Amino acid sequence: MILNFIYAFFASIGFSVLFNIPRKEMLYAGLCGGFGWVVHTQLQDKGLSVIFTSFIGALIVGILSEIFAKQRKMPATVFVIPGIIPLVPGYGLYFSMLSIIEKNYDEATRVGFETLIVASVIASAIIIATTFGKLIKPQIYKKQ
Amino acid sequence: MEKNNIQRILEVAIFAGRIMLENGAETSRVEDTINRICLSRGIKVENFTIPTGIFLSYNEEGMHYPYIIRTKSVTIDLEIIAKVNAFSRQFVSSDMTTEEAQVLLEEIMKTPHYPLWMYALSGGIAGGFFTLSFGGTALEALAAFITSCSVVIIVKLMANYTGSFVRNIAGGLLNALIALLLIQIFEAFGQTLMLSKIVIGSLMPLVPGVAMTNAFRDSISGDFVSGVSKLTEALLIAVAIALGVGVVLHLKFLWTGSV
């Protein structure tokens, strides 16, 4: 579990340079990626489907990003995009295209469809987190 | 309001929008920024943004102010997006003049990117750790690190000369070639590595997983034009990479009889 966290943490930090996120925010982006991926793998070990675990993982990333965005006064995208990197189905997308090239249409359809669902599930989890972030925002300001 | 003044405010708004869009911001964020900047000076504009352009128009007393900007998105630069975001908040809440705003925006546009070696290093780190998280060994991660580094350098260098389709074919091609070469080298030292583990990990800096997820994000929040065009982009990039890798794997299959 700790190893998984470290892998995803550094993968997210690597990507945050590729996406040019500000130096000071990289640590937080890495944390988002790490926690999202750990939750995803832990749930998957319990035998849950990749679609459900991706949703929960992305939800964690989204919530953490909203919290960091409030604290660091940055748009949440800065943390969301590197954070979802370990979860996004880039490999599935590539693999289904490779299967098409290799004339393995059954595999291509199966992986391709799963990829589409996973991508849409991650997107909806992020949107749910953002919506709640917007709803909660006024109340946080009132408390201060 | 004075005609010149309106034009200047519209120019500031569209300049800010263009910078955001060219650095990979979502269309809804761009529209929101433009509308806020204009509204803060009492101008209510009609604004329609797609990933490759901004349409902006303002009507007052029979005068039309139409603006169309065609943009070419090159990179994702979240730092610039964050800076323009902060700028628009500052512009809306203060009495900044349009001249000051132009100067500020031009400064934001000059924000330096990271140097090439840092892109390469971080691409390598990302690739290597992806290989580990897909269950690869430490040596496979090392191979993925080297492969990713070189692919990121080459793809970045090609960015000035070719479009993204050709670039990604080349990226996939080189990726598989370098991975095969590294396997041969490690073989000479008595280490056997799995090709698929190396290729999977080191391809991650290229594959458009984020583009795909963003496409769905845009569609869910109602920007269907942007969603569909980003989905097309993501699929095309995936086709290009798979084509590049596929060619090498096929040749290897013909050569040695196994993948």
Coordinates of C-alpha atoms in Angstrom, one line a residue:
Chain A
M1 CA 0.0 0.0 0.0
I2 CA 2.8 2.4 0.9
L3 CA 4.7 1.4 -2.2
N4 CA 1.6 2.0 -4.3
F5 CA 1.3 5.5 -2.8
I6 CA 4.9 6.2 -3.6
Y7 CA 4.6 5.1 -7.2
A8 CA 1.5 7.2 -7.9
F9 CA 2.9 10.1 -5.9
F10 CA 6.0 10.3 -8.2
A11 CA 4.0 9.5 -11.3
S12 CA 1.8 12.5 -10.6
I13 CA 4.7 14.8 -9.8
G14 CA 6.4 13.7 -13.0
F15 CA 3.2 14.6 -14.9
S16 CA 2.8 17.9 -13.1
V17 CA 6.0 19.1 -14.7
L18 CA 4.8 18.0 -18.1
F19 CA 1.6 20.0 -17.5
N20 CA 3.6 23.0 -16.2
I21 CA 2.0 23.3 -12.8
P22 CA 3.6 25.9 -10.5
R23 CA 6.6 24.5 -8.5
K24 CA 5.1 25.1 -5.1
E25 CA 1.9 23.1 -5.8
M26 CA 3.6 20.0 -7.0
L27 CA 3.7 18.3 -3.6
Y28 CA 0.0 18.7 -3.3
A29 CA -0.7 17.4 -6.8
G30 CA 1.4 14.4 -5.9
L31 CA -0.6 13.8 -2.7
C32 CA -3.8 13.9 -4.7
G33 CA -2.5 11.4 -7.1
G34 CA -1.2 9.1 -4.4
F35 CA -4.3 9.0 -2.2
G36 CA -6.6 8.5 -5.2
W37 CA -4.5 5.6 -6.5
V38 CA -4.1 4.0 -3.1
V39 CA -7.9 4.0 -2.5
H40 CA -8.4 2.6 -6.0
T41 CA -5.9 -0.3 -5.6
Q42 CA -7.1 -1.1 -2.1
L43 CA -10.7 -1.4 -3.2
Q44 CA -9.7 -3.4 -6.2
D45 CA -7.9 -5.9 -4.0
K46 CA -11.3 -6.4 -2.3
G47 CA -12.6 -7.6 -5.6
L48 CA -14.7 -4.6 -6.6
S49 CA -15.0 -3.7 -10.3
V50 CA -12.5 -1.2 -11.9
I51 CA -15.4 1.1 -12.8
F52 CA -16.5 1.5 -9.2
T53 CA -13.0 1.8 -7.8
S54 CA -12.1 4.4 -10.4
F55 CA -15.2 6.4 -9.4
I56 CA -14.2 6.4 -5.7
G57 CA -10.6 7.1 -6.5
A58 CA -11.5 10.1 -8.6
L59 CA -13.9 11.3 -6.0
I60 CA -11.1 11.3 -3.4
V61 CA -8.9 13.2 -5.9
G62 CA -11.7 15.7 -6.6
I63 CA -12.4 16.4 -2.9
L64 CA -8.7 16.7 -2.0
S65 CA -8.2 19.1 -5.0
E66 CA -11.1 21.3 -3.8
I67 CA -9.6 21.4 -0.3
F68 CA -6.1 22.2 -1.6
A69 CA -7.6 24.8 -4.0
K70 CA -9.2 26.6 -1.1
Q71 CA -6.0 26.6 0.9
R72 CA -3.6 27.4 -1.8
K73 CA -5.9 29.9 -3.6
M74 CA -5.4 28.1 -7.0
P75 CA -8.0 26.8 -9.4
A76 CA -8.8 23.2 -8.6
T77 CA -7.7 22.0 -12.1
V78 CA -4.1 22.5 -11.0
F79 CA -4.5 19.6 -8.6
V80 CA -7.2 17.6 -10.5
I81 CA -5.3 17.0 -13.7
P82 CA -2.1 15.6 -12.3
G83 CA -4.1 13.8 -9.6
I84 CA -6.3 11.8 -11.9
I85 CA -3.3 10.7 -14.0
P86 CA -2.7 7.4 -12.3
L87 CA -6.4 6.6 -12.7
V88 CA -7.1 7.6 -16.2
P89 CA -7.5 4.8 -18.7
G90 CA -4.8 5.9 -21.1
Y91 CA -3.5 2.4 -21.3
G92 CA -6.9 1.0 -22.2
L93 CA -7.3 3.5 -24.9
Y94 CA -4.0 2.6 -26.4
F95 CA -4.6 -1.1 -25.9
S96 CA -7.9 -1.1 -27.7
M97 CA -6.4 0.7 -30.6
L98 CA -3.6 -1.8 -30.7
S99 CA -6.1 -4.6 -30.7
I100 CA -7.9 -3.1 -33.7
I101 CA -4.6 -2.9 -35.6
E102 CA -4.0 -6.5 -34.7
K103 CA -7.5 -7.5 -35.9
N104 CA -8.5 -8.6 -32.5
Y105 CA -11.9 -6.9 -32.5
D106 CA -13.5 -8.7 -29.5
E107 CA -10.7 -7.6 -27.3
A108 CA -10.8 -4.1 -28.8
T109 CA -14.5 -3.7 -28.1
R110 CA -14.2 -5.0 -24.6
V111 CA -11.3 -2.9 -23.6
G112 CA -12.5 0.1 -25.5
F113 CA -15.9 0.1 -23.9
E114 CA -14.4 -0.3 -20.5
T115 CA -12.1 2.6 -21.2
L116 CA -15.0 4.8 -22.2
I117 CA -17.0 4.0 -19.1
V118 CA -14.0 4.5 -16.8
A119 CA -13.2 7.9 -18.4
S120 CA -16.8 9.0 -18.0
V121 CA -17.0 7.8 -14.5
I122 CA -13.8 9.6 -13.5
A123 CA -15.2 12.8 -15.2
S124 CA -18.5 12.5 -13.3
A125 CA -16.7 12.0 -10.0
I126 CA -14.7 15.1 -10.5
I127 CA -17.8 17.1 -11.5
I128 CA -19.6 15.9 -8.3
A129 CA -16.6 17.0 -6.2
T130 CA -16.5 20.4 -7.9
T131 CA -20.2 20.9 -7.5
F132 CA -20.0 20.1 -3.8
G133 CA -17.0 22.4 -3.5
K134 CA -19.1 25.3 -4.9
L135 CA -22.0 24.5 -2.6
I136 CA -19.8 24.4 0.5
K137 CA -17.8 27.5 -0.4
P138 CA -20.1 30.2 1.0
Q139 CA -20.5 28.3 4.3
I140 CA -16.7 28.2 4.8
Y141 CA -16.5 31.9 4.2
K142 CA -19.3 32.6 6.7
K143 CA -17.5 30.6 9.4
Q144 CA -14.3 32.7 9.1
Chain B
M1 CA -19.8 54.4 -23.0
E2 CA -17.1 55.7 -25.3
K3 CA -16.4 53.6 -28.3
N4 CA -12.7 53.2 -27.8
N5 CA -13.1 52.2 -24.2
I6 CA -15.5 49.4 -25.1
Q7 CA -13.1 48.1 -27.7
R8 CA -10.2 48.1 -25.3
I9 CA -12.1 46.2 -22.6
L10 CA -13.2 43.7 -25.2
E11 CA -9.6 43.3 -26.3
V12 CA -8.4 42.7 -22.8
A13 CA -11.1 40.1 -22.3
I14 CA -10.4 38.3 -25.5
F15 CA -6.6 38.4 -24.9
A16 CA -7.1 36.8 -21.5
G17 CA -9.4 34.2 -23.0
R18 CA -6.9 33.5 -25.8
I19 CA -4.0 32.9 -23.4
M20 CA -6.1 30.5 -21.3
L21 CA -7.4 28.6 -24.3
E22 CA -4.0 28.2 -25.9
N23 CA -2.6 26.8 -22.7
G24 CA -5.3 24.1 -22.4
A25 CA -8.0 25.6 -20.3
E26 CA -11.5 24.3 -20.4
T27 CA -13.9 26.2 -22.6
S28 CA -16.3 26.9 -19.8
R29 CA -13.5 28.5 -17.8
V30 CA -12.6 30.7 -20.7
E31 CA -16.2 31.8 -21.3
D32 CA -16.6 32.5 -17.6
T33 CA -13.4 34.6 -17.5
I34 CA -14.4 36.7 -20.5
N35 CA -17.9 37.3 -19.2
R36 CA -16.6 38.3 -15.8
I37 CA -14.0 40.7 -17.2
C38 CA -16.6 42.4 -19.4
L39 CA -19.4 42.5 -16.8
S40 CA -17.1 44.2 -14.3
R41 CA -16.9 47.2 -16.6
G42 CA -20.6 47.1 -17.3
I43 CA -20.5 45.3 -20.7
K44 CA -22.8 42.3 -21.3
V45 CA -21.3 40.3 -24.1
E46 CA -22.4 37.3 -26.1
N47 CA -19.5 34.8 -26.0
F48 CA -19.1 31.4 -27.5
T49 CA -15.9 29.4 -27.1
I50 CA -14.8 26.2 -28.7
P51 CA -11.4 24.5 -28.3
T52 CA -10.1 26.1 -31.4
G53 CA -11.5 29.6 -31.2
I54 CA -13.4 32.3 -29.4
F55 CA -16.4 34.2 -30.8
L56 CA -17.3 37.4 -28.9
S57 CA -19.8 40.1 -29.8
Y58 CA -21.3 43.1 -28.2
N59 CA -24.2 45.3 -29.4
E60 CA -24.9 48.8 -28.2
E61 CA -27.2 51.4 -29.8
G62 CA -26.8 49.8 -33.3
M63 CA -23.1 49.5 -33.0
H64 CA -21.7 46.0 -33.4
Y65 CA -18.4 44.8 -32.0
P66 CA -17.7 41.3 -33.3
Y67 CA -14.5 39.5 -32.5
I68 CA -13.4 36.1 -33.7
I69 CA -10.1 34.6 -32.7
R70 CA -8.7 31.4 -34.0
T71 CA -6.4 29.7 -31.6
K72 CA -4.0 26.8 -31.9
S73 CA -3.5 24.9 -28.7
V74 CA 0.0 23.8 -28.3
T75 CA 0.6 22.8 -24.7
I76 CA -1.1 22.3 -21.4
D77 CA 0.3 24.9 -19.0
L78 CA -1.6 25.0 -15.8
E79 CA 0.6 27.7 -14.3
I80 CA -0.5 30.2 -16.9
I81 CA -4.1 29.2 -16.4
A82 CA -3.8 29.8 -12.7
K83 CA -2.1 33.1 -13.3
V84 CA -4.8 34.4 -15.7
N85 CA -7.4 33.2 -13.2
A86 CA -5.8 35.3 -10.5
F87 CA -5.5 38.2 -13.0
S88 CA -9.2 38.2 -13.8
R89 CA -10.1 38.2 -10.1
Q90 CA -7.8 41.1 -9.6
F91 CA -9.1 43.0 -12.7
V92 CA -12.7 42.5 -11.6
S93 CA -12.2 43.6 -8.0
S94 CA -10.1 46.7 -8.8
D95 CA -10.1 49.8 -11.0
M96 CA -7.3 48.6 -13.2
T97 CA -7.0 50.4 -16.5
T98 CA -7.0 48.5 -19.7
E99 CA -3.4 49.5 -20.4
E100 CA -2.2 48.0 -17.1
A101 CA -4.2 44.9 -17.9
Q102 CA -2.5 44.5 -21.2
V103 CA 0.9 44.8 -19.7
L104 CA 0.0 42.3 -17.0
L105 CA -1.3 39.8 -19.5
E106 CA 1.8 40.1 -21.7
E107 CA 3.9 39.4 -18.7
I108 CA 1.8 36.3 -17.9
M109 CA 2.3 35.1 -21.5
K110 CA 6.0 35.3 -21.1
T111 CA 5.9 32.9 -18.1
P112 CA 8.9 30.5 -18.7
H113 CA 8.2 26.9 -19.3
Y114 CA 10.4 24.3 -17.6
P115 CA 13.6 23.6 -19.4
L116 CA 13.7 20.5 -21.7
W117 CA 15.9 18.4 -19.5
M118 CA 13.4 18.8 -16.7
Y119 CA 10.5 17.7 -19.0
A120 CA 12.6 14.7 -20.0
L121 CA 13.5 13.8 -16.4
S122 CA 10.0 14.1 -15.1
G123 CA 8.6 12.2 -18.1
G124 CA 11.1 9.5 -17.3
I125 CA 10.1 9.5 -13.7
A126 CA 6.4 9.3 -14.6
G127 CA 7.1 6.4 -17.0
G128 CA 9.3 4.5 -14.6
F129 CA 6.9 4.7 -11.7
F130 CA 4.0 3.7 -13.9
T131 CA 5.9 0.6 -14.9
L132 CA 6.3 -0.1 -11.2
S133 CA 2.7 0.4 -10.4
F134 CA 1.7 -1.9 -13.3
G135 CA 3.8 -4.6 -11.5
G136 CA 7.1 -4.2 -13.3
T137 CA 10.5 -5.0 -11.8
A138 CA 13.1 -2.3 -10.9
L139 CA 15.1 -3.0 -14.0
E140 CA 12.0 -2.7 -16.2
A141 CA 11.3 0.6 -14.5
L142 CA 14.8 1.7 -15.3
A143 CA 14.3 0.8 -19.0
A144 CA 11.0 2.6 -19.0
F145 CA 12.7 5.6 -17.5
I146 CA 15.3 5.7 -20.3
T147 CA 12.6 5.1 -22.9
S148 CA 10.3 7.8 -21.6
C149 CA 13.1 10.3 -21.3
S150 CA 14.2 10.0 -24.9
V151 CA 10.6 9.9 -26.2
V152 CA 9.6 13.0 -24.4
I153 CA 12.7 14.8 -25.7
I154 CA 12.1 13.8 -29.3
V155 CA 8.3 14.6 -29.1
K156 CA 9.0 18.0 -27.6
L157 CA 11.7 18.8 -30.3
M158 CA 9.3 17.7 -33.1
A159 CA 6.5 20.0 -31.7
N160 CA 7.8 22.9 -33.8
Y161 CA 7.8 21.0 -37.1
T162 CA 4.9 18.6 -37.3
G163 CA 1.3 18.2 -36.2
S164 CA 0.3 16.1 -33.3
F165 CA -0.7 13.0 -35.4
V166 CA 2.7 12.5 -37.0
R167 CA 4.4 13.4 -33.8
N168 CA 2.6 10.7 -31.8
I169 CA 3.2 8.1 -34.5
A170 CA 6.9 8.9 -34.2
G171 CA 6.6 8.8 -30.4
G172 CA 5.0 5.4 -30.4
L173 CA 7.5 4.1 -33.0
L174 CA 10.5 5.3 -31.1
N175 CA 9.1 4.1 -27.8
A176 CA 8.8 0.5 -29.0
L177 CA 12.2 0.6 -30.8
I178 CA 14.1 2.0 -27.8
A179 CA 12.4 -0.5 -25.5
L180 CA 13.4 -3.4 -27.8
L181 CA 16.9 -2.1 -28.0
L182 CA 17.2 -1.8 -24.2
I183 CA 15.8 -5.4 -23.8
Q184 CA 18.6 -6.6 -26.1
I185 CA 21.2 -4.7 -24.1
F186 CA 19.9 -6.1 -20.8
E187 CA 19.7 -9.5 -22.4
A188 CA 23.5 -9.3 -23.0
F189 CA 23.9 -8.9 -19.2
G190 CA 21.8 -11.9 -18.5
Q191 CA 18.6 -10.1 -17.5
T192 CA 15.3 -10.9 -19.2
L193 CA 12.7 -8.0 -19.3
M194 CA 9.1 -8.0 -20.4
L195 CA 8.5 -5.8 -23.4
S196 CA 4.9 -5.1 -22.6
K197 CA 5.6 -3.8 -19.0
I198 CA 8.2 -1.3 -20.4
V199 CA 6.0 -0.1 -23.3
I200 CA 3.0 0.4 -21.1
G201 CA 4.8 2.4 -18.5
S202 CA 6.8 4.5 -20.8
L203 CA 3.9 5.3 -23.1
M204 CA 1.9 7.0 -20.3
P205 CA 3.4 10.5 -20.9
L206 CA 2.0 10.3 -24.5
V207 CA -1.4 8.6 -24.1
P208 CA -4.3 10.9 -24.0
G209 CA -6.0 9.7 -20.9
V210 CA -6.5 13.2 -19.5
A211 CA -7.8 14.5 -22.8
M212 CA -10.4 11.8 -22.8
T213 CA -11.5 12.4 -19.2
N214 CA -11.6 16.1 -19.9
A215 CA -13.8 15.4 -23.0
F216 CA -16.3 13.7 -20.7
R217 CA -16.1 16.5 -18.1
D218 CA -16.9 19.1 -20.8
S219 CA -19.8 17.0 -22.1
I220 CA -21.3 16.4 -18.7
S221 CA -21.2 20.1 -17.9
G222 CA -23.0 20.9 -21.1
D223 CA -20.2 21.9 -23.5
F224 CA -20.9 19.3 -26.1
V225 CA -19.0 20.9 -29.0
S226 CA -15.9 21.0 -26.9
G227 CA -16.5 17.5 -25.5
V228 CA -16.9 15.9 -28.9
S229 CA -13.8 17.7 -30.4
K230 CA -11.6 16.7 -27.4
L231 CA -12.9 13.1 -27.7
T232 CA -11.9 13.0 -31.4
E233 CA -8.5 14.4 -30.5
A234 CA -8.0 11.8 -27.8
L235 CA -9.0 8.9 -30.1
L236 CA -6.8 10.2 -32.9
I237 CA -3.8 10.4 -30.6
A238 CA -4.5 6.9 -29.4
V239 CA -4.7 5.7 -33.0
A240 CA -1.4 7.4 -33.8
I241 CA 0.5 5.9 -30.8
A242 CA -0.9 2.5 -31.4
L243 CA 0.0 2.7 -35.1
G244 CA 3.6 3.6 -34.2
V245 CA 4.0 0.8 -31.6
G246 CA 2.0 -1.6 -33.8
V247 CA 4.3 -1.2 -36.7
V248 CA 7.4 -2.1 -34.6
L249 CA 5.6 -5.1 -33.0
H250 CA 4.5 -6.4 -36.4
L251 CA 8.0 -6.1 -37.8
K252 CA 9.4 -7.9 -34.7
F253 CA 6.7 -10.6 -35.2
L254 CA 7.8 -11.1 -38.8
W255 CA 11.4 -11.2 -37.8
T256 CA 11.4 -13.4 -34.8
G257 CA 8.0 -15.1 -34.9
S258 CA 7.0 -13.8 -31.4
V259 CA 6.0 -10.5 -29.9

